[in-house]
């Protein structure tokens, strides 16, 4: 039993963030409307122009509820975690 108390256990808690959930919803709305979601989201992130995002399923309102820097942070984090 003494050995068990000396070990360090690793606990990973993956919690979906608000910005991650919004990105997924925006992606799905753009896809449903027949747009290239990646191109549209990149256009929005680079320009800040919300017209790159469809209003279908309130995607435009959703994406504007989060700072673009938070969306970028979420994308970079997801990319780095999945491409190590």
C-alpha angles and dihedrals in degrees: 000000000000091000092055091058092053095055123093115225120210115222120188119193112188109195121179111236126224091246091050092051091048092050090054093049092048091048091052093047092050091047092050090054092051099252126135097254096201094052093045094048092047090050090053094046093049098043105026088225107141092202087082086073122069120238088223110124088003090286093147093053091045095051091048091054090071128059113253089233089059091052091049091049090052092050094048092047093049092047094049094045093051098040105049 
